[in-house]
PDB file of C-alpha atoms in Angstrom:
ATOM      1  CA  MET A  11      -0.022   0.657   0.132  1.00  0.00           C
ATOM      2  CA  ASN A  12       3.126   2.491   0.525  1.00  0.00           C
ATOM      3  CA  TYR A  13       4.098   2.233  -3.418  1.00  0.00           C
ATOM      4  CA  MET A  14       1.050   3.220  -4.296  1.00  0.00           C
ATOM      5  CA  HIS A  15       0.774   6.219  -1.448  1.00  0.00           C
ATOM      6  CA  GLN A  16       3.626   7.175  -3.699  1.00  0.00           C
ATOM      7  CA  ALA A  17       1.632   7.161  -6.709  1.00  0.00           C
ATOM      8  CA  LEU A  18      -1.159   9.016  -5.386  1.00  0.00           C
ATOM      9  CA  HIS A  19       1.937  11.648  -4.481  1.00  0.00           C
ATOM     10  CA  GLN A  20       3.122  11.727  -8.134  1.00  0.00           C
ATOM     11  CA  ALA A  21      -0.498  11.922  -9.323  1.00  0.00           C
ATOM     12  CA  LYS A  22      -0.894  15.209  -6.749  1.00  0.00           C
ATOM     13  CA  CYS A  23       1.991  16.652  -8.724  1.00  0.00           C
ATOM     14  CA  ALA A  24       0.574  15.808 -11.960  1.00  0.00           C
ATOM     15  CA  ILE A  25      -1.903  18.668 -11.017  1.00  0.00           C
ATOM     16  CA  SER A  26       0.623  21.697  -9.962  1.00  0.00           C
ATOM     17  CA  HIS A  27       1.673  20.783 -13.477  1.00  0.00           C
ATOM     18  CA  ASN A  28      -1.638  21.293 -14.386  1.00  0.00           C
ATOM     19  CA  GLU A  29      -1.595  17.229 -15.962  1.00  0.00           C
ATOM     20  CA  VAL A  30      -4.018  14.533 -15.316  1.00  0.00           C
ATOM     21  CA  PRO A  31      -3.671  13.693 -12.156  1.00  0.00           C
ATOM     22  CA  VAL A  32      -1.960  10.158 -12.859  1.00  0.00           C
ATOM     23  CA  GLY A  33       0.650   8.900 -11.373  1.00  0.00           C
ATOM     24  CA  ALA A  34       3.720   5.751 -11.182  1.00  0.00           C
ATOM     25  CA  VAL A  35       6.231   3.917  -9.534  1.00  0.00           C
ATOM     26  CA  LEU A  36       8.278   1.254 -10.365  1.00  0.00           C
ATOM     27  CA  VAL A  37       9.445  -0.996  -7.759  1.00  0.00           C
ATOM     28  CA  TYR A  38      12.031  -3.669  -7.864  1.00  0.00           C
ATOM     29  CA  ASN A  39      13.794  -5.638  -5.351  1.00  0.00           C
ATOM     30  CA  ASN A  40      11.226  -3.454  -2.470  1.00  0.00           C
ATOM     31  CA  GLN A  41      12.852  -0.437  -4.051  1.00  0.00           C
ATOM     32  CA  ILE A  42      11.142   2.825  -5.332  1.00  0.00           C
ATOM     33  CA  ILE A  43      13.696   2.590  -8.783  1.00  0.00           C
ATOM     34  CA  ALA A  44      11.565   5.271 -10.773  1.00  0.00           C
ATOM     35  CA  GLN A  45       8.287   7.392 -10.463  1.00  0.00           C
ATOM     36  CA  ASP A  46       6.875  10.373 -12.504  1.00  0.00           C
ATOM     37  CA  HIS A  47       3.492  11.287 -13.753  1.00  0.00           C
ATOM     38  CA  ASN A  48       1.553  12.503 -16.693  1.00  0.00           C
ATOM     39  CA  GLN A  49       3.926  15.105 -18.830  1.00  0.00           C
ATOM     40  CA  CYS A  50       2.328  15.786 -21.275  1.00  0.00           C
ATOM     41  CA  ILE A  51       1.111  18.921 -21.961  1.00  0.00           C
ATOM     42  CA  ALA A  52       4.523  20.189 -19.777  1.00  0.00           C
ATOM     43  CA  ASP A  53       6.493  18.030 -22.457  1.00  0.00           C
ATOM     44  CA  GLN A  54       3.273  18.244 -25.807  1.00  0.00           C
ATOM     45  CA  ASN A  55       3.879  14.896 -26.243  1.00  0.00           C
ATOM     46  CA  PRO A  56       0.479  12.784 -25.587  1.00  0.00           C
ATOM     47  CA  LEU A  57       2.799   9.923 -25.071  1.00  0.00           C
ATOM     48  CA  HIS A  58       3.952  10.984 -21.983  1.00  0.00           C
ATOM     49  CA  HIS A  59       1.351   9.148 -19.555  1.00  0.00           C
ATOM     50  CA  ALA A  60       2.989   8.626 -16.515  1.00  0.00           C
ATOM     51  CA  GLU A  61       3.812   4.058 -17.205  1.00  0.00           C
ATOM     52  CA  LEU A  62       5.693   5.136 -20.011  1.00  0.00           C
ATOM     53  CA  ILE A  63       8.409   7.388 -18.072  1.00  0.00           C
ATOM     54  CA  VAL A  64       8.546   4.745 -15.216  1.00  0.00           C
ATOM     55  CA  ILE A  65       9.404   2.292 -17.613  1.00  0.00           C
ATOM     56  CA  SER A  66      11.950   3.870 -19.553  1.00  0.00           C
ATOM     57  CA  GLN A  67      13.648   5.358 -16.326  1.00  0.00           C
ATOM     58  CA  GLY A  68      13.070   1.418 -14.715  1.00  0.00           C
ATOM     59  CA  PHE A  69      14.928   0.395 -17.998  1.00  0.00           C
ATOM     60  CA  ALA A  70      17.544   2.592 -17.647  1.00  0.00           C
ATOM     61  CA  HIS A  71      18.302   2.341 -14.134  1.00  0.00           C
ATOM     62  CA  LEU A  72      18.355  -1.995 -14.522  1.00  0.00           C
ATOM     63  CA  GLN A  73      20.168  -1.708 -17.574  1.00  0.00           C
ATOM     64  CA  THR A  74      18.048  -4.087 -19.206  1.00  0.00           C
ATOM     65  CA  GLN A  75      15.171  -4.918 -21.469  1.00  0.00           C
ATOM     66  CA  TYR A  76      12.895  -6.937 -19.269  1.00  0.00           C
ATOM     67  CA  LEU A  77      11.231  -5.811 -16.158  1.00  0.00           C
ATOM     68  CA  ASN A  78      10.288  -8.579 -15.612  1.00  0.00           C
ATOM     69  CA  ASP A  79      10.907  -8.409 -11.557  1.00  0.00           C
ATOM     70  CA  CYS A  80       9.512  -5.083 -11.565  1.00  0.00           C
ATOM     71  CA  THR A  81       6.050  -4.229  -9.655  1.00  0.00           C
ATOM     72  CA  LEU A  82       4.167  -0.662 -10.925  1.00  0.00           C
ATOM     73  CA  TYR A  83       2.206   0.911  -9.635  1.00  0.00           C
ATOM     74  CA  VAL A  84       0.138   3.375 -10.846  1.00  0.00           C
ATOM     75  CA  THR A  85      -3.101   5.411  -9.372  1.00  0.00           C
ATOM     76  CA  LEU A  86      -5.503   4.983 -12.983  1.00  0.00           C
ATOM     77  CA  GLU A  87      -6.159   1.675 -14.773  1.00  0.00           C
ATOM     78  CA  PRO A  88      -3.264   2.062 -17.017  1.00  0.00           C
ATOM     79  CA  CYS A  89      -4.884   2.620 -20.874  1.00  0.00           C
ATOM     80  CA  PRO A  90      -4.429   0.387 -24.254  1.00  0.00           C
ATOM     81  CA  MET A  91      -1.297   2.417 -25.371  1.00  0.00           C
ATOM     82  CA  CYS A  92       0.138   1.570 -21.968  1.00  0.00           C
ATOM     83  CA  ALA A  93      -1.313  -1.827 -21.695  1.00  0.00           C
ATOM     84  CA  ALA A  94       0.738  -2.418 -24.888  1.00  0.00           C
ATOM     85  CA  ALA A  95       4.092  -1.053 -23.120  1.00  0.00           C
ATOM     86  CA  ILE A  96       3.726  -2.919 -20.241  1.00  0.00           C
ATOM     87  CA  ALA A  97       3.097  -5.978 -22.217  1.00  0.00           C
ATOM     88  CA  GLN A  98       6.336  -5.456 -24.757  1.00  0.00           C
ATOM     89  CA  ALA A  99       8.581  -4.707 -21.145  1.00  0.00           C
ATOM     90  CA  ARG A 100       7.867  -7.777 -19.448  1.00  0.00           C
ATOM     91  CA  VAL A 101       6.818  -6.128 -16.496  1.00  0.00           C
ATOM     92  CA  GLY A 102       5.929  -8.421 -13.822  1.00  0.00           C
ATOM     93  CA  LYS A 103       3.053  -7.207 -12.532  1.00  0.00           C
ATOM     94  CA  VAL A 104       0.870  -4.039 -11.963  1.00  0.00           C
ATOM     95  CA  VAL A 105      -1.000  -3.164  -9.413  1.00  0.00           C
ATOM     96  CA  PHE A 106      -3.846   0.053 -10.108  1.00  0.00           C
ATOM     97  CA  GLY A 107      -5.860   1.806  -8.113  1.00  0.00           C
ATOM     98  CA  ALA A 108      -8.967   3.269  -9.776  1.00  0.00           C
ATOM     99  CA  TYR A 109     -10.865   1.210 -12.910  1.00  0.00           C
ATOM    100  CA  ASP A 110     -11.082   3.435 -16.101  1.00  0.00           C
ATOM    101  CA  VAL A 111     -14.478   2.115 -17.460  1.00  0.00           C
ATOM    102  CA  LYS A 112     -14.071   4.671 -20.574  1.00  0.00           C
ATOM    103  CA  SER A 113     -10.316   4.418 -21.552  1.00  0.00           C
ATOM    104  CA  GLY A 114      -9.079   1.821 -19.862  1.00  0.00           C
ATOM    105  CA  GLY A 115      -6.844  -1.320 -21.656  1.00  0.00           C
ATOM    106  CA  VAL A 116      -6.963  -3.579 -18.905  1.00  0.00           C
ATOM    107  CA  GLU A 117      -9.635  -4.808 -17.169  1.00  0.00           C
ATOM    108  CA  HIS A 118     -11.839  -2.815 -19.673  1.00  0.00           C
ATOM    109  CA  GLY A 119     -11.074  -1.920 -23.078  1.00  0.00           C
ATOM    110  CA  PRO A 120      -9.478  -3.608 -25.380  1.00  0.00           C
ATOM    111  CA  LYS A 121      -8.453  -6.058 -22.179  1.00  0.00           C
ATOM    112  CA  ILE A 122      -4.510  -5.514 -24.199  1.00  0.00           C
ATOM    113  CA  PHE A 123      -3.057  -8.585 -21.398  1.00  0.00           C
ATOM    114  CA  GLU A 124      -6.022 -11.354 -23.061  1.00  0.00           C
ATOM    115  CA  HIS A 125      -4.489 -11.047 -26.087  1.00  0.00           C
ATOM    116  CA  SER A 126      -0.664 -10.285 -25.533  1.00  0.00           C
ATOM    117  CA  HIS A 127       2.501 -12.887 -25.091  1.00  0.00           C
ATOM    118  CA  HIS A 128       3.421 -11.581 -21.923  1.00  0.00           C
ATOM    119  CA  LYS A 129       0.873 -11.270 -19.371  1.00  0.00           C
ATOM    120  CA  PRO A 130       1.650  -9.674 -16.490  1.00  0.00           C
ATOM    121  CA  GLU A 131      -0.045 -10.214 -12.203  1.00  0.00           C
ATOM    122  CA  VAL A 132      -2.729  -7.533 -12.401  1.00  0.00           C
ATOM    123  CA  ILE A 133      -4.542  -6.408  -9.022  1.00  0.00           C
ATOM    124  CA  GLY A 134      -6.949  -3.349  -9.728  1.00  0.00           C
ATOM    125  CA  GLY A 135      -9.038  -1.160  -6.625  1.00  0.00           C
ATOM    126  CA  VAL A 136      -5.808  -0.440  -4.726  1.00  0.00           C
ATOM    127  CA  LEU A 137      -6.854   2.698  -3.180  1.00  0.00           C
ATOM    128  CA  GLU A 138      -9.525   2.980  -5.539  1.00  0.00           C
ATOM    129  CA  LYS A 139     -11.299   6.042  -3.712  1.00  0.00           C
ATOM    130  CA  GLU A 140      -8.564   7.937  -2.992  1.00  0.00           C
ATOM    131  CA  CYS A 141      -7.112   7.478  -7.167  1.00  0.00           C
ATOM    132  CA  ALA A 142     -11.029   8.321  -8.240  1.00  0.00           C
ATOM    133  CA  GLU A 143     -11.509  11.344  -6.586  1.00  0.00           C
ATOM    134  CA  LEU A 144      -8.373  12.259  -7.255  1.00  0.00           C
ATOM    135  CA  LEU A 145      -9.768  12.610 -11.045  1.00  0.00           C
ATOM    136  CA  VAL A 146     -12.846  13.294 -10.542  1.00  0.00           C
ATOM    137  CA  ASN A 147     -11.955  16.611  -8.503  1.00  0.00           C
ATOM    138  CA  PHE A 148      -9.753  17.343 -11.498  1.00  0.00           C
ATOM    139  CA  PHE A 149     -12.251  17.334 -14.005  1.00  0.00           C
ATOM    140  CA  GLU A 150     -14.473  18.700 -12.216  1.00  0.00           C
ATOM    141  CA  GLU A 151     -12.765  21.518 -11.891  1.00  0.00           C
ATOM    142  CA  LYS A 152     -11.926  22.009 -15.800  1.00  0.00           C
ATOM    143  CA  ARG A 153     -15.534  22.009 -16.477  1.00  0.00           C
TER     144      ARG A 153
END
């Protein structure tokens, strides 16, 4: 649960940068090796989702091609793009907070891992209420 709190902290940091509040933490051997939040607006790049950023940081940190022994904690169910990247990176385990009925790619939508060569262990709904409230409040303020 502590790692999801760190991901939530990252999501809150995203708000101060006017980014959609999604945070991610990558853990290896019970140590955080990467953590960040969405950077799509700051980088003017719609591909800079929190998951993709920490996966890239994880590769650099571990100097490896695959992340089999890593756990990715993310505050929102990964979208199809991120789920495909998670599969390609062979992340061992994915733990996410809020479910994304509209744009998710793990438990909803295309369910990427059901059709992938790599199927990480998935645990959804961790600190779901806190993660969902952060997103709902962010978008309500935008309206």
